[in-house]
């Protein structure tokens, strides 16, 4: 295999590795999102089934938890969107690598797309971190309710 062709194939592999990494991150983030959606549904159901004369502390706690869970869901939804965008951008990067032999323009576009993909992955990571911080708030809300009943 010619050195130029070998280099081209190697350059096309890098975006493929990034696509695989995004896939793993997407699996994790989408699983967390599914768990949050299930938890919201469970809390909504519990809230609807509470008798009218129930302690307001529990009802308020449920609603506060739902508010936090909704904010977490938005963060994770946005992280998923960024990761899907990164996958598309990395796929385009790989295509540009192949087309870079035809025109110099594709080399510049390849670099821009790769950096854009990396930025999307970084931003998705930041959103996932912010979601983790919010999950701590939800736990603290549950603990606060338990302590009020003791």
PDB file of C-alpha atoms in Angstrom:
ATOM      1  CA  UNK A   1       0.000   0.000   0.000  1.00  0.00           C
ATOM      2  CA  UNK A   2       1.358   3.440  -0.873  1.00  0.00           C
ATOM      3  CA  UNK A   3       2.388   5.696   1.984  1.00  0.00           C
ATOM      4  CA  UNK A   4      -0.114   8.410   0.958  1.00  0.00           C
ATOM      5  CA  UNK A   5      -2.971   5.940   0.782  1.00  0.00           C
ATOM      6  CA  UNK A   6      -1.994   4.371   4.103  1.00  0.00           C
ATOM      7  CA  UNK A   7      -1.904   7.815   5.689  1.00  0.00           C
ATOM      8  CA  UNK A   8      -5.344   8.537   4.241  1.00  0.00           C
ATOM      9  CA  UNK A   9      -6.825   5.351   5.704  1.00  0.00           C
ATOM     10  CA  UNK A  10      -5.247   6.086   9.093  1.00  0.00           C
ATOM     11  CA  UNK A  11      -6.699   9.603   9.018  1.00  0.00           C
ATOM     12  CA  UNK A  12     -10.150   8.189   8.326  1.00  0.00           C
ATOM     13  CA  UNK A  13      -9.918   5.893  11.368  1.00  0.00           C
ATOM     14  CA  UNK A  14      -9.587   8.738  13.899  1.00  0.00           C
ATOM     15  CA  UNK A  15     -13.140  10.051  13.381  1.00  0.00           C
ATOM     16  CA  UNK A  16     -14.406   6.459  13.537  1.00  0.00           C
ATOM     17  CA  UNK A  17     -12.841   6.083  16.986  1.00  0.00           C
ATOM     18  CA  UNK A  18     -14.533   9.314  18.071  1.00  0.00           C
ATOM     19  CA  UNK A  19     -17.871   8.044  16.726  1.00  0.00           C
ATOM     20  CA  UNK A  20     -17.443   4.906  18.822  1.00  0.00           C
ATOM     21  CA  UNK A  21     -16.614   6.987  21.906  1.00  0.00           C
ATOM     22  CA  UNK A  22     -19.716   9.117  21.334  1.00  0.00           C
ATOM     23  CA  UNK A  23     -21.774   5.943  21.054  1.00  0.00           C
ATOM     24  CA  UNK A  24     -20.608   4.790  24.470  1.00  0.00           C
ATOM     25  CA  UNK A  25     -21.362   8.185  25.988  1.00  0.00           C
ATOM     26  CA  UNK A  26     -24.784   8.209  24.323  1.00  0.00           C
ATOM     27  CA  UNK A  27     -25.587   4.825  25.813  1.00  0.00           C
ATOM     28  CA  UNK A  28     -24.779   6.076  29.297  1.00  0.00           C
ATOM     29  CA  UNK A  29     -26.574   9.410  28.971  1.00  0.00           C
ATOM     30  CA  UNK A  30     -29.696   7.939  27.367  1.00  0.00           C
ATOM     31  CA  UNK A  31     -29.924   5.262  30.091  1.00  0.00           C
ATOM     32  CA  UNK A  32     -29.787   7.983  32.748  1.00  0.00           C
ATOM     33  CA  UNK A  33     -32.447   9.944  30.883  1.00  0.00           C
ATOM     34  CA  UNK A  34     -34.725   6.890  30.737  1.00  0.00           C
ATOM     35  CA  UNK A  35     -34.349   6.349  34.488  1.00  0.00           C
ATOM     36  CA  UNK A  36     -35.209   9.989  35.164  1.00  0.00           C
ATOM     37  CA  UNK A  37     -38.308   9.804  32.963  1.00  0.00           C
ATOM     38  CA  UNK A  38     -39.419   6.659  34.825  1.00  0.00           C
ATOM     39  CA  UNK A  39     -38.856   8.404  38.158  1.00  0.00           C
ATOM     40  CA  UNK A  40     -40.899  11.431  37.042  1.00  0.00           C
ATOM     41  CA  UNK A  41     -43.749   9.148  36.004  1.00  0.00           C
ATOM     42  CA  UNK A  42     -43.600   7.341  39.339  1.00  0.00           C
ATOM     43  CA  UNK A  43     -43.658  10.567  41.333  1.00  0.00           C
ATOM     44  CA  UNK A  44     -46.513  11.965  39.222  1.00  0.00           C
ATOM     45  CA  UNK A  45     -48.487   8.800  39.868  1.00  0.00           C
ATOM     46  CA  UNK A  46     -47.770   8.995  43.591  1.00  0.00           C
ATOM     47  CA  UNK A  47     -48.798  12.664  43.666  1.00  0.00           C
ATOM     48  CA  UNK A  48     -52.113  11.902  41.934  1.00  0.00           C
ATOM     49  CA  UNK A  49     -52.872   9.041  44.339  1.00  0.00           C
ATOM     50  CA  UNK A  50     -52.174  11.006  47.523  1.00  0.00           C
ATOM     51  CA  UNK A  51     -55.328  11.639  49.542  1.00  0.00           C
ATOM     52  CA  UNK A  52     -56.413  15.272  49.805  1.00  0.00           C
ATOM     53  CA  UNK A  53     -55.722  15.357  53.550  1.00  0.00           C
ATOM     54  CA  UNK A  54     -52.137  14.089  53.226  1.00  0.00           C
ATOM     55  CA  UNK A  55     -49.294  15.915  54.894  1.00  0.00           C
ATOM     56  CA  UNK A  56     -48.335  18.851  52.629  1.00  0.00           C
ATOM     57  CA  UNK A  57     -44.657  18.143  53.299  1.00  0.00           C
ATOM     58  CA  UNK A  58     -44.840  14.992  51.166  1.00  0.00           C
ATOM     59  CA  UNK A  59     -46.753  16.678  48.347  1.00  0.00           C
ATOM     60  CA  UNK A  60     -44.318  19.606  48.314  1.00  0.00           C
ATOM     61  CA  UNK A  61     -41.358  17.224  48.368  1.00  0.00           C
ATOM     62  CA  UNK A  62     -42.726  15.289  45.387  1.00  0.00           C
ATOM     63  CA  UNK A  63     -43.231  18.461  43.390  1.00  0.00           C
ATOM     64  CA  UNK A  64     -39.766  19.779  44.254  1.00  0.00           C
ATOM     65  CA  UNK A  65     -38.236  16.471  43.205  1.00  0.00           C
ATOM     66  CA  UNK A  66     -40.161  16.539  39.919  1.00  0.00           C
ATOM     67  CA  UNK A  67     -38.900  20.071  39.230  1.00  0.00           C
ATOM     68  CA  UNK A  68     -35.306  18.963  39.783  1.00  0.00           C
ATOM     69  CA  UNK A  69     -35.818  15.825  37.695  1.00  0.00           C
ATOM     70  CA  UNK A  70     -37.235  17.893  34.835  1.00  0.00           C
ATOM     71  CA  UNK A  71     -34.157  20.138  34.873  1.00  0.00           C
ATOM     72  CA  UNK A  72     -31.950  17.037  34.869  1.00  0.00           C
ATOM     73  CA  UNK A  73     -33.913  15.600  31.940  1.00  0.00           C
ATOM     74  CA  UNK A  74     -33.407  18.794  29.922  1.00  0.00           C
ATOM     75  CA  UNK A  75     -29.656  18.699  30.559  1.00  0.00           C
ATOM     76  CA  UNK A  76     -29.431  15.059  29.502  1.00  0.00           C
ATOM     77  CA  UNK A  77     -31.646  15.616  26.453  1.00  0.00           C
ATOM     78  CA  UNK A  78     -29.331  18.428  25.361  1.00  0.00           C
ATOM     79  CA  UNK A  79     -26.260  16.269  26.022  1.00  0.00           C
ATOM     80  CA  UNK A  80     -27.768  13.533  23.817  1.00  0.00           C
ATOM     81  CA  UNK A  81     -28.421  16.070  21.074  1.00  0.00           C
ATOM     82  CA  UNK A  82     -24.829  17.278  21.212  1.00  0.00           C
ATOM     83  CA  UNK A  83     -23.501  13.733  21.091  1.00  0.00           C
ATOM     84  CA  UNK A  84     -25.680  12.866  18.082  1.00  0.00           C
ATOM     85  CA  UNK A  85     -24.463  16.069  16.432  1.00  0.00           C
ATOM     86  CA  UNK A  86     -20.861  15.068  17.175  1.00  0.00           C
ATOM     87  CA  UNK A  87     -21.419  11.661  15.557  1.00  0.00           C
ATOM     88  CA  UNK A  88     -22.713  13.364  12.400  1.00  0.00           C
ATOM     89  CA  UNK A  89     -19.821  15.822  12.375  1.00  0.00           C
ATOM     90  CA  UNK A  90     -17.247  13.059  12.852  1.00  0.00           C
ATOM     91  CA  UNK A  91     -18.842  11.116   9.989  1.00  0.00           C
ATOM     92  CA  UNK A  92     -18.546  14.219   7.795  1.00  0.00           C
ATOM     93  CA  UNK A  93     -14.944  14.598   8.952  1.00  0.00           C
ATOM     94  CA  UNK A  94     -14.200  11.094   7.768  1.00  0.00           C
ATOM     95  CA  UNK A  95     -15.796  11.890   4.421  1.00  0.00           C
ATOM     96  CA  UNK A  96     -13.692  15.050   4.129  1.00  0.00           C
ATOM     97  CA  UNK A  97     -10.556  13.026   4.790  1.00  0.00           C
ATOM     98  CA  UNK A  98     -11.387  10.912   1.764  1.00  0.00           C
ATOM     99  CA  UNK A  99     -12.187  13.969  -0.356  1.00  0.00           C
ATOM    100  CA  UNK A 100      -9.089  15.889   0.762  1.00  0.00           C
ATOM    101  CA  UNK A 101      -7.103  14.270  -2.049  1.00  0.00           C
ATOM    102  CA  UNK A 102      -9.421  15.936  -4.551  1.00  0.00           C
ATOM    103  CA  UNK A 103      -9.248  19.495  -3.201  1.00  0.00           C
ATOM    104  CA  UNK A 104      -7.337  21.456  -0.561  1.00  0.00           C
ATOM    105  CA  UNK A 105     -10.634  22.927   0.692  1.00  0.00           C
ATOM    106  CA  UNK A 106     -11.608  19.595   2.240  1.00  0.00           C
ATOM    107  CA  UNK A 107      -8.480  19.570   4.433  1.00  0.00           C
ATOM    108  CA  UNK A 108      -9.544  22.826   6.081  1.00  0.00           C
ATOM    109  CA  UNK A 109     -13.148  21.650   6.355  1.00  0.00           C
ATOM    110  CA  UNK A 110     -11.942  18.371   7.870  1.00  0.00           C
ATOM    111  CA  UNK A 111     -10.093  20.226  10.634  1.00  0.00           C
ATOM    112  CA  UNK A 112     -13.007  22.567  11.328  1.00  0.00           C
ATOM    113  CA  UNK A 113     -15.454  19.659  11.539  1.00  0.00           C
ATOM    114  CA  UNK A 114     -13.199  17.634  13.820  1.00  0.00           C
ATOM    115  CA  UNK A 115     -12.769  20.564  16.222  1.00  0.00           C
ATOM    116  CA  UNK A 116     -16.535  21.164  16.124  1.00  0.00           C
ATOM    117  CA  UNK A 117     -17.125  17.511  16.993  1.00  0.00           C
ATOM    118  CA  UNK A 118     -14.681  17.674  19.890  1.00  0.00           C
ATOM    119  CA  UNK A 119     -16.320  20.856  21.178  1.00  0.00           C
ATOM    120  CA  UNK A 120     -19.713  19.117  21.072  1.00  0.00           C
ATOM    121  CA  UNK A 121     -18.379  16.184  23.085  1.00  0.00           C
ATOM    122  CA  UNK A 122     -16.842  18.545  25.653  1.00  0.00           C
ATOM    123  CA  UNK A 123     -20.087  20.527  25.975  1.00  0.00           C
ATOM    124  CA  UNK A 124     -22.075  17.288  26.361  1.00  0.00           C
ATOM    125  CA  UNK A 125     -19.672  16.290  29.144  1.00  0.00           C
ATOM    126  CA  UNK A 126     -20.260  19.600  30.904  1.00  0.00           C
ATOM    127  CA  UNK A 127     -24.038  19.106  30.693  1.00  0.00           C
ATOM    128  CA  UNK A 128     -23.700  15.568  32.073  1.00  0.00           C
ATOM    129  CA  UNK A 129     -21.670  16.955  34.992  1.00  0.00           C
ATOM    130  CA  UNK A 130     -24.311  19.614  35.686  1.00  0.00           C
ATOM    131  CA  UNK A 131     -26.940  16.862  35.706  1.00  0.00           C
ATOM    132  CA  UNK A 132     -24.940  14.973  38.333  1.00  0.00           C
ATOM    133  CA  UNK A 133     -24.905  18.083  40.507  1.00  0.00           C
ATOM    134  CA  UNK A 134     -28.678  18.365  40.198  1.00  0.00           C
ATOM    135  CA  UNK A 135     -29.076  14.709  41.148  1.00  0.00           C
ATOM    136  CA  UNK A 136     -27.396  15.570  44.430  1.00  0.00           C
ATOM    137  CA  UNK A 137     -30.035  18.259  45.021  1.00  0.00           C
ATOM    138  CA  UNK A 138     -32.805  15.707  44.488  1.00  0.00           C
ATOM    139  CA  UNK A 139     -31.245  13.375  47.045  1.00  0.00           C
ATOM    140  CA  UNK A 140     -30.928  16.219  49.534  1.00  0.00           C
ATOM    141  CA  UNK A 141     -34.630  17.027  49.000  1.00  0.00           C
ATOM    142  CA  UNK A 142     -35.582  13.450  49.882  1.00  0.00           C
ATOM    143  CA  UNK A 143     -33.360  13.489  52.972  1.00  0.00           C
ATOM    144  CA  UNK A 144     -34.858  16.816  54.077  1.00  0.00           C
ATOM    145  CA  UNK A 145     -38.353  15.330  53.859  1.00  0.00           C
ATOM    146  CA  UNK A 146     -37.312  12.275  55.883  1.00  0.00           C
ATOM    147  CA  UNK A 147     -35.836  14.467  58.605  1.00  0.00           C
ATOM    148  CA  UNK A 148     -39.017  16.552  58.805  1.00  0.00           C
ATOM    149  CA  UNK A 149     -41.002  13.391  59.533  1.00  0.00           C
ATOM    150  CA  UNK A 150     -38.644  12.195  62.284  1.00  0.00           C
TER     151      UNK A 150
END
